[in-house]
Tab-separated table of C-alpha atoms in Angstrom:
chain	number	residue	atom	x	y	z
A	11	MET	CA	-21.344	14.720	14.830
A	12	GLU	CA	-19.587	15.845	18.003
A	13	SER	CA	-18.236	19.372	18.186
A	14	THR	CA	-14.682	18.032	18.587
A	15	SER	CA	-14.986	16.500	15.121
A	16	PHE	CA	-15.603	19.951	13.673
A	17	THR	CA	-12.649	21.250	15.658
A	18	ASP	CA	-10.482	18.525	14.117
A	19	ILE	CA	-11.774	19.385	10.650
A	20	ASP	CA	-11.107	23.074	11.236
A	21	ALA	CA	-7.531	22.301	12.325
A	22	LEU	CA	-6.913	20.185	9.227
A	23	VAL	CA	-8.203	22.922	6.940
A	24	ARG	CA	-6.134	25.521	8.823
A	25	ASP	CA	-3.062	23.387	8.080
A	26	GLY	CA	-3.805	23.370	4.357
A	27	LYS	CA	-5.527	19.979	4.153
A	28	VAL	CA	-8.872	19.308	2.534
A	29	VAL	CA	-11.678	17.360	4.165
A	30	MET	CA	-14.252	15.937	1.781
A	31	SER	CA	-17.614	14.480	2.647
A	32	ALA	CA	-19.615	12.833	-0.136
A	33	ASP	CA	-21.586	9.750	-1.063
A	34	ASP	CA	-19.576	6.580	-1.778
A	35	GLY	CA	-19.888	6.897	-5.556
A	36	THR	CA	-18.455	10.413	-5.536
A	37	VAL	CA	-15.548	9.399	-3.297
A	38	VAL	CA	-14.745	6.356	-5.456
A	39	ALA	CA	-14.865	8.568	-8.574
A	40	ALA	CA	-12.402	10.992	-6.917
A	41	VAL	CA	-9.984	8.145	-6.208
A	42	GLN	CA	-10.331	6.838	-9.763
A	43	ASP	CA	-9.719	10.327	-11.153
A	44	ALA	CA	-6.568	10.762	-9.051
A	45	LEU	CA	-5.250	7.350	-10.145
A	46	ARG	CA	-5.907	8.022	-13.836
A	47	ALA	CA	-4.489	11.554	-13.738
A	48	GLY	CA	-1.349	10.558	-11.853
A	49	ARG	CA	-2.077	12.893	-8.929
A	50	SER	CA	-0.492	12.075	-5.585
A	51	VAL	CA	-3.229	11.963	-2.929
A	52	THR	CA	-3.790	10.251	0.415
A	53	PHE	CA	-7.392	9.187	0.948
A	54	TYR	CA	-8.952	8.059	4.224
A	55	LEU	CA	-11.731	5.797	3.007
A	56	SER	CA	-14.473	3.760	4.599
A	57	ARG	CA	-14.238	-0.004	4.203
A	58	ALA	CA	-16.996	0.047	1.594
A	59	GLN	CA	-15.257	2.778	-0.416
A	60	ALA	CA	-11.922	0.939	-0.252
A	61	ALA	CA	-13.562	-2.318	-1.345
A	62	ALA	CA	-15.234	-0.599	-4.319
A	63	VAL	CA	-11.981	0.998	-5.509
A	64	LYS	CA	-10.053	-2.233	-5.014
A	65	ALA	CA	-12.598	-4.244	-6.997
A	66	TRP	CA	-12.217	-1.765	-9.863
A	67	TYR	CA	-8.433	-1.316	-9.702
A	68	TRP	CA	-6.975	-4.723	-8.897
A	69	THR	CA	-7.845	-6.845	-11.871
A	70	PRO	CA	-6.335	-10.353	-11.963
A	71	GLN	CA	-3.985	-9.155	-14.697
A	72	ARG	CA	-2.743	-6.228	-12.574
A	73	VAL	CA	-2.245	-8.444	-9.502
A	74	GLU	CA	-0.175	-10.844	-11.614
A	75	SER	CA	1.840	-8.142	-13.388
A	76	ARG	CA	2.717	-6.447	-10.083
A	77	GLY	CA	3.721	-9.716	-8.404
A	78	MET	CA	1.384	-9.276	-5.417
A	79	GLU	CA	1.608	-12.127	-2.911
A	80	PRO	CA	0.587	-12.732	0.686
A	81	VAL	CA	3.218	-11.517	3.160
A	82	SER	CA	4.661	-14.649	4.732
A	83	ARG	CA	4.145	-15.505	8.381
A	84	GLU	CA	7.917	-15.276	8.813
A	85	GLU	CA	8.060	-11.746	7.417
A	86	ARG	CA	5.114	-10.644	9.591
A	87	GLU	CA	6.872	-12.126	12.644
A	88	ARG	CA	10.089	-10.310	11.674
A	89	ILE	CA	8.165	-7.009	11.481
A	90	THR	CA	6.956	-7.649	15.019
A	91	SER	CA	10.208	-8.914	16.514
A	92	GLU	CA	12.712	-6.585	14.819
A	93	LEU	CA	10.648	-3.436	14.348
A	94	GLY	CA	8.417	-3.703	17.399
A	95	ILE	CA	5.246	-3.302	15.358
A	96	LYS	CA	2.315	-5.396	16.495
A	97	ASP	CA	1.090	-8.121	14.220
A	98	ILE	CA	-0.094	-6.548	10.978
A	99	GLY	CA	-2.212	-9.605	10.265
A	100	PRO	CA	-2.677	-10.961	6.763
A	101	ALA	CA	-1.221	-8.556	4.224
A	102	HIS	CA	-0.120	-8.543	0.602
A	103	SER	CA	2.969	-7.079	-0.987
A	104	ASN	CA	5.146	-7.301	-4.011
A	105	ARG	CA	8.903	-7.777	-3.698
A	106	ILE	CA	11.273	-5.655	-5.717
A	107	ALA	CA	14.972	-6.115	-6.218
A	108	CYS	CA	17.498	-3.340	-5.733
A	109	GLU	CA	20.501	-3.136	-8.033
A	110	CYS	CA	22.666	-4.137	-5.035
A	111	GLY	CA	20.799	-7.458	-4.847
A	112	ALA	CA	18.735	-6.705	-1.734
A	113	GLN	CA	14.969	-7.208	-1.736
A	114	TYR	CA	12.362	-4.594	-0.763
A	115	GLY	CA	9.099	-5.969	0.588
A	116	ALA	CA	6.686	-5.541	3.462
A	117	PHE	CA	9.411	-5.524	6.147
A	118	GLU	CA	11.391	-2.812	4.372
A	119	PHE	CA	8.218	-0.813	3.726
A	120	VAL	CA	7.328	-0.770	7.427
A	121	GLU	CA	10.962	-0.075	8.346
A	122	GLN	CA	11.045	2.920	5.972
A	123	GLY	CA	7.698	4.131	7.321
A	124	ILE	CA	9.094	4.150	10.861
A	125	ALA	CA	12.251	5.959	9.729
A	126	GLU	CA	10.321	8.636	7.838
A	127	HIS	CA	7.220	9.100	10.008
A	128	GLY	CA	8.048	7.582	13.408
A	129	ARG	CA	6.720	4.545	15.232
A	130	LYS	CA	3.764	6.483	16.678
A	131	ALA	CA	2.528	7.381	13.199
A	132	VAL	CA	2.834	3.797	11.965
A	133	ASP	CA	1.037	2.519	15.071
A	134	ALA	CA	-1.691	5.145	14.595
A	135	VAL	CA	-2.369	3.945	11.042
A	136	LEU	CA	-2.473	0.319	12.207
A	137	ASP	CA	-4.864	1.273	15.015
A	138	LEU	CA	-7.455	2.852	12.717
A	139	GLU	CA	-10.698	1.000	13.239
A	140	TYR	CA	-12.886	2.413	10.469
A	141	ALA	CA	-10.617	4.262	8.050
A	142	TYR	CA	-8.598	2.690	5.253
A	143	VAL	CA	-5.517	4.731	4.341
A	144	LEU	CA	-4.938	4.738	0.596
A	145	ARG	CA	-1.982	6.545	-0.926
A	146	VAL	CA	-2.429	7.044	-4.649
A	147	ASN	CA	0.532	7.727	-6.937
A	148	PRO	CA	2.866	8.383	-4.005
A	149	VAL	CA	5.865	10.621	-4.391
A	150	THR	CA	7.864	8.916	-1.643
A	151	PRO	CA	10.201	6.407	-3.305
A	152	ALA	CA	11.210	3.067	-1.837
A	153	VAL	CA	14.722	3.272	-0.370
A	154	CYS	CA	16.911	0.169	-0.169
A	155	SER	CA	17.732	-0.597	3.456
A	156	VAL	CA	21.117	-2.074	2.465
A	157	CYS	CA	22.690	0.443	0.042
A	158	ARG	CA	20.302	3.390	0.750
A	159	THR	CA	19.644	4.056	-2.934
A	160	THR	CA	16.209	4.774	-4.359
A	161	VAL	CA	14.587	1.681	-5.794
A	162	ILE	CA	13.186	2.735	-9.154
A	163	VAL	CA	10.451	0.095	-9.494
A	164	GLY	CA	7.407	0.684	-7.281
A	165	HIS	CA	6.579	-1.274	-4.147
A	166	GLU	CA	2.951	-2.030	-3.400
A	167	TYR	CA	1.492	-3.140	-0.090
A	168	ASP	CA	-1.920	-3.693	1.423
A	169	MET	CA	-3.429	-5.000	4.624
A	170	ALA	CA	-6.602	-6.246	2.933
A	171	SER	CA	-7.879	-8.492	5.693
A	172	ARG	CA	-7.105	-5.936	8.417
A	173	TYR	CA	-9.636	-3.587	6.839
A	174	GLY	CA	-12.330	-6.184	6.288
A	175	CYS	CA	-11.686	-6.622	2.581
A	176	SER	CA	-11.155	-10.016	1.056
A	177	ARG	CA	-8.001	-10.812	-0.918
A	178	SER	CA	-10.016	-10.926	-4.114
A	179	GLU	CA	-10.596	-7.191	-3.688
A	180	GLY	CA	-6.865	-6.631	-4.090
A	181	SER	CA	-4.287	-4.207	-2.843
A	182	PHE	CA	-3.055	-0.714	-3.538
A	183	PRO	CA	0.071	1.166	-4.487
A	184	LEU	CA	1.405	3.045	-1.521
């Protein structure tokens, strides 16, 4: 490990973050524990760790009950053309309806991410080569882009193929 990696770790810990290093089974168990306990955590997983958690979490019944579907080519193109985000590749998302009648899906998720975190942060996540970002039990609600109200039902989104995981491995709540 290069010394700059330790410097990065030290800076994260200084800022109140935790860095965990463990075998895959321990990391997967930590994710499962957070999901079951309802704790809000962001994990930066390896592809293998993400695939293991996805295989456990996204049962066919859960995929069906959450309405997960591939993000259409048209919606991916809209994300690129209207939001200026490079092609996200194959992705999966559910669509939820706001009380005002508007829909919240992958486009709105990326749009909200840019509004809350900035384009550079969204690009940085999309540029990760080895890490899979997994938000578990997030506290950030979906916000309707039309009426600006909080959408009560949860939106879920995943870029399964981008991270080398097949669709059968599923997706995650963000």
